[in-house]
Amino acid sequence: MPLAHLYVPSHLNEDRVRHLENAVHTSLMKTCNVQESNHFAVVIRLPTHSLIIDPHFGNVSRSADASIVEISFLSGRTDEQKRRLYRSVIEQAQQHGWHAADITIALSENALIDWSVGNGLAFVDLQTST
Amino acid sequence: MPLAHLYVPSHLNEDRVRHLENAVHTSLMKTCNVQESNHFAVVIRLPTHSLIIDPHFGNVSRSADASIVEISFLSGRTDEQKRRLYRSVIEQAQQHGWHAADITIALSENALIDWSVGNGLAFVDLQTST
Amino acid sequence: MPLAHLYVPSHLNEDRVRHLENAVHTSLMKTCNVQESNHFAVVIRLPTHSLIIDPHFGNVSRSADASIVEISFLSGRTDEQKRRLYRSVIEQAQQHGWHAADITIALSENALIDWSVGNGLAFVDLQTST
């Protein structure tokens, strides 16, 4: 129900992309109490000229693999949880060939009533009815 | 001015996708007082490995056609309007071959000043000047 | 760190798209105190049937080049800054062949803690540590 959007350069091979997506999901589980089955993500592969990322903003040095991860999730996570989320994504992705500088993350929040995971029911009602 | 983002598997035929998009738009009209001409949507077709949707989260059973609809719109809709929106999207889509479990919806809200629908004018100013 | 999403029809040539992206970035610099190096954008090219934009909503007349720009950025910009942003994007884009009516803009806001621009650090910590 967090929904992750990964914007990655199209030259990345499938394994690299899958590892990033997995890093995001497992980090959400580890730092933000997301269930393993609560897994929703879209991967948008873009040619270089359609993925504009400054190579140096924030005093880091990015490679041609630089990617952007946007995560929409419920409001309520603390600043410290968000910090742990950032660290965890990078730590997990680094184990699979990612450079720490190459992953930019942006979060956006909404409310519990803003999610429906099927059958036309608000998720909040699904929870209280089961 | 609601902006809908549809993330659908690339194997879906054009009619199926169009019916989902239409279900979203007509449901926004019916449940959220959106005008018929207030119609903005983007459809992103993704190969299976780029559209990650858990097949069972929320106690539903999703097929390979499972899709995600994100809607950005003005804050101010009530919880009950959002519930009716979810139900309506599914009801309309079901009339065109969609399974009720296959449509996940996420909403995000912004303010009236956050929209410009052309000519460099804020929408809020357009309304008060006409 | 503002993240711009451009949804443009796939028939537009590369220069037209680049000029729009540049109009958005330079306008953010001019009206919202964004640094030149703070430059992040994704461009999604869509076939006509996947980019649904009403041709007349808001009393404007849109062409087949009509496009949508979504910008996620920090909360805190004033209404007047947003108005100037809308005007500036159109003024700059018009200098490169864009029609004023063809650019729809939607803004969404988040908080400083919601951004990490690399190395697994929250941007807010990067600023205070340098």
Coordinates of C-alpha atoms in Angstrom, one line a residue:
Chain A
M1 CA 0.0 0.0 0.0
P2 CA 3.0 2.1 0.0
L3 CA 3.3 2.6 -3.7
A4 CA 6.9 3.0 -4.9
H5 CA 7.7 4.6 -8.3
L6 CA 11.2 3.8 -9.6
Y7 CA 12.5 6.0 -12.4
V8 CA 15.6 4.2 -13.7
P9 CA 17.8 4.6 -16.8
S10 CA 16.9 2.1 -19.5
H11 CA 20.4 0.8 -19.8
L12 CA 20.3 -0.8 -16.4
N13 CA 19.9 -4.6 -16.6
E14 CA 16.9 -6.3 -15.1
D15 CA 18.7 -7.6 -12.1
R16 CA 20.0 -4.2 -11.1
V17 CA 16.5 -2.8 -11.2
R18 CA 15.0 -5.7 -9.4
H19 CA 17.6 -5.3 -6.6
L20 CA 16.7 -1.7 -6.1
E21 CA 13.0 -2.5 -6.0
N22 CA 13.7 -5.2 -3.5
A23 CA 15.8 -2.9 -1.4
V24 CA 12.9 -0.4 -1.3
H25 CA 10.4 -3.0 -0.3
T26 CA 12.5 -4.8 2.3
S27 CA 13.5 -1.4 3.8
L28 CA 9.8 -0.4 4.1
M29 CA 9.2 -3.7 5.9
K30 CA 12.2 -3.2 8.2
T31 CA 11.8 0.5 9.1
C32 CA 8.2 1.4 8.5
N33 CA 6.2 -1.7 9.7
V34 CA 5.1 -2.6 6.2
Q35 CA 3.9 -6.2 5.8
E36 CA 5.7 -8.4 3.3
S37 CA 2.6 -8.9 1.2
N38 CA 1.9 -5.1 1.2
H39 CA 3.9 -4.8 -2.0
F40 CA 3.1 -2.4 -4.8
A41 CA 5.6 -0.8 -7.1
V42 CA 5.9 0.6 -10.7
V43 CA 9.2 0.7 -12.6
I44 CA 9.5 3.3 -15.3
R45 CA 12.6 2.8 -17.5
L46 CA 13.7 6.0 -19.2
P47 CA 16.2 6.9 -21.9
T48 CA 19.1 9.1 -20.6
H49 CA 17.6 12.3 -22.0
S50 CA 14.3 11.7 -20.2
L51 CA 15.8 11.2 -16.8
I52 CA 17.3 14.5 -15.7
I53 CA 19.4 14.2 -12.5
D54 CA 22.1 16.7 -11.6
P55 CA 25.3 14.8 -11.2
H56 CA 26.5 16.7 -8.1
F57 CA 23.6 18.3 -6.2
G58 CA 23.9 17.7 -2.5
N59 CA 27.7 17.2 -2.7
V60 CA 27.6 13.7 -4.0
S61 CA 28.9 12.4 -7.3
R62 CA 26.4 10.5 -9.4
S63 CA 27.0 8.0 -12.2
A64 CA 25.0 7.3 -15.3
D65 CA 23.0 4.8 -13.2
A66 CA 21.5 7.5 -11.0
S67 CA 17.8 6.8 -10.3
I68 CA 14.9 8.3 -8.5
V69 CA 12.6 6.5 -6.1
E70 CA 9.3 8.1 -5.1
I71 CA 7.3 6.5 -2.4
S72 CA 3.7 7.3 -1.5
F73 CA 2.7 6.0 1.8
L74 CA 0.6 6.7 4.9
S75 CA 1.4 9.7 7.0
G76 CA 2.5 9.0 10.5
R77 CA 6.1 7.8 10.0
T78 CA 8.5 9.7 12.2
D79 CA 11.5 11.6 10.9
E80 CA 13.7 8.9 12.4
Q81 CA 11.8 6.2 10.6
K82 CA 12.4 8.1 7.3
R83 CA 16.1 8.4 8.1
R84 CA 16.3 4.7 8.7
L85 CA 14.4 4.0 5.5
Y86 CA 16.9 6.1 3.5
R87 CA 19.9 4.4 5.1
S88 CA 18.4 0.9 4.6
V89 CA 17.6 1.4 1.0
I90 CA 21.1 2.4 0.2
E91 CA 22.7 -0.4 2.4
Q92 CA 20.6 -3.1 0.7
A93 CA 21.1 -1.7 -2.8
Q94 CA 24.9 -1.4 -2.3
Q95 CA 25.0 -5.1 -1.7
H96 CA 23.9 -5.5 -5.3
G97 CA 26.2 -3.1 -7.2
W98 CA 24.5 0.2 -6.5
H99 CA 26.5 3.3 -5.7
A100 CA 25.2 5.1 -2.6
A101 CA 25.1 8.4 -4.4
D102 CA 23.0 7.1 -7.2
I103 CA 19.7 6.8 -5.3
T104 CA 17.6 9.8 -4.7
I105 CA 14.4 9.3 -2.7
A106 CA 11.3 11.4 -2.3
L107 CA 8.4 10.6 0.0
S108 CA 4.8 11.7 -0.1
E109 CA 2.1 11.0 2.4
N110 CA -1.6 10.5 2.4
A111 CA -4.3 9.2 4.7
L112 CA -5.7 5.7 5.4
I113 CA -9.0 6.6 3.7
D114 CA -7.0 7.3 0.6
W115 CA -6.3 3.6 -0.2
S116 CA -8.4 0.9 -1.8
V117 CA -6.7 -2.4 -2.5
G118 CA -9.5 -4.0 -4.4
N119 CA -13.2 -4.9 -4.6
G120 CA -14.1 -1.2 -4.3
L121 CA -13.6 -1.1 -0.6
A122 CA -11.6 1.5 1.3
F123 CA -8.7 -0.3 3.0
V124 CA -9.7 1.2 6.4
D125 CA -13.1 -0.6 6.1
L126 CA -11.4 -3.9 5.1
Q127 CA -9.3 -3.8 8.3
T128 CA -12.2 -3.1 10.6
S129 CA -14.4 -5.8 9.0
T130 CA -11.9 -8.6 9.3
Chain B
M1 CA -8.0 18.8 -12.9
P2 CA -8.1 15.7 -11.0
L3 CA -5.2 14.0 -12.6
A4 CA -5.4 10.2 -12.8
H5 CA -2.4 8.0 -13.4
L6 CA -3.2 4.5 -14.6
Y7 CA -0.5 1.9 -14.3
V8 CA -1.6 -1.1 -16.3
P9 CA 0.0 -4.3 -17.6
S10 CA 1.1 -3.9 -21.3
H11 CA -0.8 -7.1 -22.3
L12 CA -4.2 -5.4 -21.7
N13 CA -5.9 -4.5 -24.9
E14 CA -6.7 -0.9 -25.7
D15 CA -10.5 -1.3 -25.0
R16 CA -9.9 -2.7 -21.5
V17 CA -7.6 0.2 -20.6
R18 CA -10.0 2.8 -22.1
H19 CA -12.9 1.3 -20.0
L20 CA -10.9 1.6 -16.8
E21 CA -9.9 5.2 -17.6
N22 CA -13.5 5.9 -18.4
A23 CA -14.7 4.3 -15.1
V24 CA -12.3 6.6 -13.2
H25 CA -13.5 9.7 -15.0
T26 CA -17.2 9.0 -14.8
S27 CA -16.9 8.0 -11.1
L28 CA -15.1 11.2 -10.3
M29 CA -18.0 13.0 -12.0
K30 CA -20.6 11.0 -10.1
T31 CA -19.1 11.0 -6.6
C32 CA -16.8 14.0 -6.4
N33 CA -18.6 16.8 -8.4
V34 CA -16.0 16.8 -11.2
Q35 CA -17.2 18.3 -14.4
E36 CA -17.3 16.2 -17.6
S37 CA -14.7 18.4 -19.3
N38 CA -12.4 18.4 -16.3
H39 CA -10.6 15.3 -17.7
F40 CA -6.9 14.7 -17.4
A41 CA -5.3 11.3 -17.2
V42 CA -2.1 9.5 -18.1
V43 CA -1.9 5.8 -18.9
I44 CA 1.4 4.1 -18.3
R45 CA 1.7 0.6 -19.8
L46 CA 4.2 -1.6 -18.1
P47 CA 5.7 -5.0 -18.7
T48 CA 4.8 -7.6 -16.0
H49 CA 8.2 -7.3 -14.3
S50 CA 7.8 -3.5 -14.0
L51 CA 4.4 -3.6 -12.4
I52 CA 4.7 -5.2 -9.0
I53 CA 1.4 -5.9 -7.3
D54 CA 1.1 -8.5 -4.5
P55 CA -1.5 -11.1 -5.7
H56 CA -3.2 -11.4 -2.3
F57 CA -2.7 -8.4 -0.1
G58 CA -5.9 -7.3 1.6
N59 CA -7.5 -10.7 1.3
V60 CA -8.3 -10.4 -2.3
S61 CA -7.1 -12.6 -5.2
R62 CA -5.6 -10.6 -8.1
S63 CA -5.1 -11.8 -11.7
A64 CA -2.4 -10.9 -14.2
D65 CA -4.6 -7.9 -15.2
A66 CA -4.1 -6.2 -11.8
S67 CA -3.6 -2.4 -12.2
I68 CA -3.0 0.6 -10.1
V69 CA -4.9 3.9 -10.3
E70 CA -3.4 7.0 -8.6
I71 CA -5.6 10.1 -8.5
S72 CA -4.4 13.5 -7.5
F73 CA -7.2 15.9 -6.7
L74 CA -8.3 18.8 -4.6
S75 CA -8.5 18.2 -0.9
G76 CA -11.9 18.5 0.6
R77 CA -13.6 15.3 -0.5
T78 CA -15.2 13.5 2.5
D79 CA -14.4 10.0 3.5
E80 CA -17.8 9.0 2.3
Q81 CA -17.2 10.5 -1.1
K82 CA -13.9 8.5 -1.4
R83 CA -15.7 5.3 -0.4
R84 CA -18.3 6.0 -3.1
L85 CA -15.5 6.7 -5.6
Y86 CA -13.9 3.4 -4.9
R87 CA -17.2 1.5 -5.3
S88 CA -18.1 3.4 -8.4
V89 CA -14.8 2.7 -10.2
I90 CA -15.1 -1.0 -9.6
E91 CA -18.8 -1.1 -10.6
Q92 CA -18.3 0.6 -13.8
A93 CA -15.1 -1.3 -14.7
Q94 CA -16.8 -4.6 -13.9
Q95 CA -19.3 -3.9 -16.7
H96 CA -16.4 -4.1 -19.1
G97 CA -14.6 -7.2 -18.1
W98 CA -12.6 -6.0 -15.1
H99 CA -12.4 -8.2 -11.9
A100 CA -13.2 -6.2 -8.8
A101 CA -10.0 -7.4 -7.1
D102 CA -7.8 -6.1 -9.8
I103 CA -8.1 -2.4 -9.3
T104 CA -6.0 -0.8 -6.5
I105 CA -6.6 2.9 -6.0
A106 CA -4.5 5.5 -4.2
L107 CA -5.5 9.2 -3.7
S108 CA -3.4 12.2 -3.0
E109 CA -4.6 15.7 -2.4
N110 CA -3.5 19.2 -3.0
A111 CA -4.9 22.7 -2.9
L112 CA -6.8 24.9 -5.4
I113 CA -3.8 27.1 -5.9
D114 CA -1.8 24.1 -6.9
W115 CA -3.4 23.8 -10.4
S116 CA -2.9 25.8 -13.6
V117 CA -4.9 24.5 -16.6
G118 CA -3.2 26.7 -19.2
N119 CA -2.1 30.2 -20.2
G120 CA 0.0 30.5 -17.1
L121 CA -2.9 31.3 -14.9
A122 CA -3.7 29.7 -11.6
F123 CA -7.0 27.9 -11.9
V124 CA -8.3 29.7 -8.8
D125 CA -7.9 33.1 -10.6
L126 CA -9.5 31.7 -13.8
Q127 CA -12.6 30.9 -11.8
T128 CA -12.9 34.3 -10.1
S129 CA -12.3 36.2 -13.3
T130 CA -15.0 34.5 -15.3
Chain C
M1 CA 14.9 18.3 -5.2
P2 CA 11.8 19.6 -6.7
L3 CA 11.0 16.6 -8.9
A4 CA 9.2 17.5 -12.1
H5 CA 7.2 14.9 -14.0
L6 CA 6.5 15.8 -17.7
Y7 CA 3.8 13.9 -19.5
V8 CA 4.2 14.8 -23.2
P9 CA 2.7 13.4 -26.4
S10 CA 5.2 11.1 -28.1
H11 CA 5.0 13.0 -31.4
L12 CA 6.8 16.0 -29.9
N13 CA 10.4 16.3 -31.1
E14 CA 13.2 16.2 -28.6
D15 CA 13.9 19.9 -28.7
R16 CA 10.4 20.8 -27.9
V17 CA 10.4 18.6 -24.9
R18 CA 13.8 19.8 -23.7
H19 CA 12.6 23.4 -23.9
L20 CA 9.6 22.6 -21.7
E21 CA 11.8 20.8 -19.2
N22 CA 14.2 23.8 -19.2
A23 CA 11.3 26.2 -18.8
V24 CA 10.2 24.4 -15.7
H25 CA 13.6 24.2 -14.2
T26 CA 14.6 27.8 -14.9
S27 CA 11.1 29.0 -13.6
L28 CA 11.6 27.1 -10.4
M29 CA 15.0 28.8 -10.0
K30 CA 13.5 32.2 -10.7
T31 CA 10.3 32.1 -8.7
C32 CA 10.9 29.5 -6.0
N33 CA 14.5 29.9 -4.9
V34 CA 15.6 26.6 -6.4
Q35 CA 19.4 26.3 -7.0
E36 CA 20.5 25.6 -10.6
S37 CA 22.1 22.3 -9.6
N38 CA 18.9 21.2 -7.8
H39 CA 17.6 19.6 -11.0
F40 CA 15.6 16.5 -11.1
A41 CA 13.0 15.6 -13.7
V42 CA 11.4 12.7 -15.5
V43 CA 9.9 12.8 -19.0
I44 CA 7.2 10.3 -19.9
R45 CA 6.4 10.2 -23.6
L46 CA 2.9 8.9 -24.2
P47 CA 1.0 7.9 -27.4
T48 CA -2.1 10.1 -27.9
H49 CA -4.6 7.6 -26.5
S50 CA -2.6 7.4 -23.3
L51 CA -2.5 11.1 -22.6
I52 CA -6.0 12.2 -22.0
I53 CA -6.4 16.0 -21.8
D54 CA -9.7 17.7 -22.4
P55 CA -9.2 20.2 -25.3
H56 CA -11.3 23.0 -23.8
F57 CA -11.5 22.7 -20.0
G58 CA -10.9 26.1 -18.3
N59 CA -11.9 28.1 -21.3
V60 CA -8.7 27.5 -23.2
S61 CA -8.2 25.8 -26.6
R62 CA -5.6 23.1 -26.5
S63 CA -3.7 21.5 -29.4
A64 CA -2.4 18.0 -30.0
D65 CA 0.8 19.1 -28.2
A66 CA -1.0 19.6 -24.9
S67 CA 1.1 18.3 -22.0
I68 CA 1.0 17.9 -18.2
V69 CA 3.7 19.0 -15.8
E70 CA 3.5 17.7 -12.2
I71 CA 5.9 19.2 -9.8
S72 CA 6.6 17.7 -6.3
F73 CA 8.4 20.2 -4.1
L74 CA 8.8 21.4 -0.5
S75 CA 5.8 23.0 1.1
G76 CA 6.2 26.7 2.0
R77 CA 5.9 28.4 -1.4
T78 CA 3.4 31.2 -1.2
D79 CA 0.4 31.4 -3.5
E80 CA 2.1 34.3 -5.2
Q81 CA 5.2 32.3 -5.9
K82 CA 3.0 29.6 -7.4
R83 CA 1.3 32.1 -9.6
R84 CA 4.7 33.5 -10.8
L85 CA 5.8 29.9 -11.4
Y86 CA 2.9 29.2 -13.7
R87 CA 3.4 32.5 -15.6
S88 CA 7.1 31.9 -15.9
V89 CA 6.8 28.4 -17.3
I90 CA 4.5 29.5 -20.0
E91 CA 6.5 32.6 -20.9
Q92 CA 9.7 30.6 -21.2
A93 CA 8.1 27.8 -23.1
Q94 CA 6.4 30.2 -25.5
Q95 CA 9.8 31.4 -26.6
H96 CA 10.3 27.9 -28.0
G97 CA 7.2 27.2 -29.9
W98 CA 4.8 26.2 -27.1
H99 CA 1.2 27.5 -27.0
A100 CA 0.3 29.0 -23.7
A101 CA -2.9 26.9 -23.5
D102 CA -1.0 23.6 -23.9
I103 CA 0.7 23.4 -20.6
T104 CA -1.3 22.2 -17.5
I105 CA 0.6 22.2 -14.2
A106 CA -0.2 20.5 -11.0
L107 CA 1.9 20.9 -7.8
S108 CA 2.2 18.7 -4.8
E109 CA 4.1 19.4 -1.6
N110 CA 6.0 17.5 1.0
A111 CA 8.4 18.2 3.9
L112 CA 12.1 18.6 4.1
I113 CA 12.5 15.3 5.9
D114 CA 10.9 13.7 2.8
W115 CA 14.0 14.0 0.6
S116 CA 17.2 12.1 0.4
V117 CA 19.5 13.0 -2.5
G118 CA 22.0 10.2 -2.1
N119 CA 24.2 8.3 0.3
G120 CA 21.2 7.3 2.4
L121 CA 21.2 10.7 4.2
A122 CA 18.1 12.8 4.7
F123 CA 18.7 16.1 2.9
V124 CA 17.9 18.0 6.1
D125 CA 20.9 16.4 7.8
L126 CA 23.1 17.0 4.8
Q127 CA 22.4 20.7 5.1
T128 CA 23.1 20.9 8.8
S129 CA 26.2 18.9 8.6
T130 CA 27.9 21.0 5.8

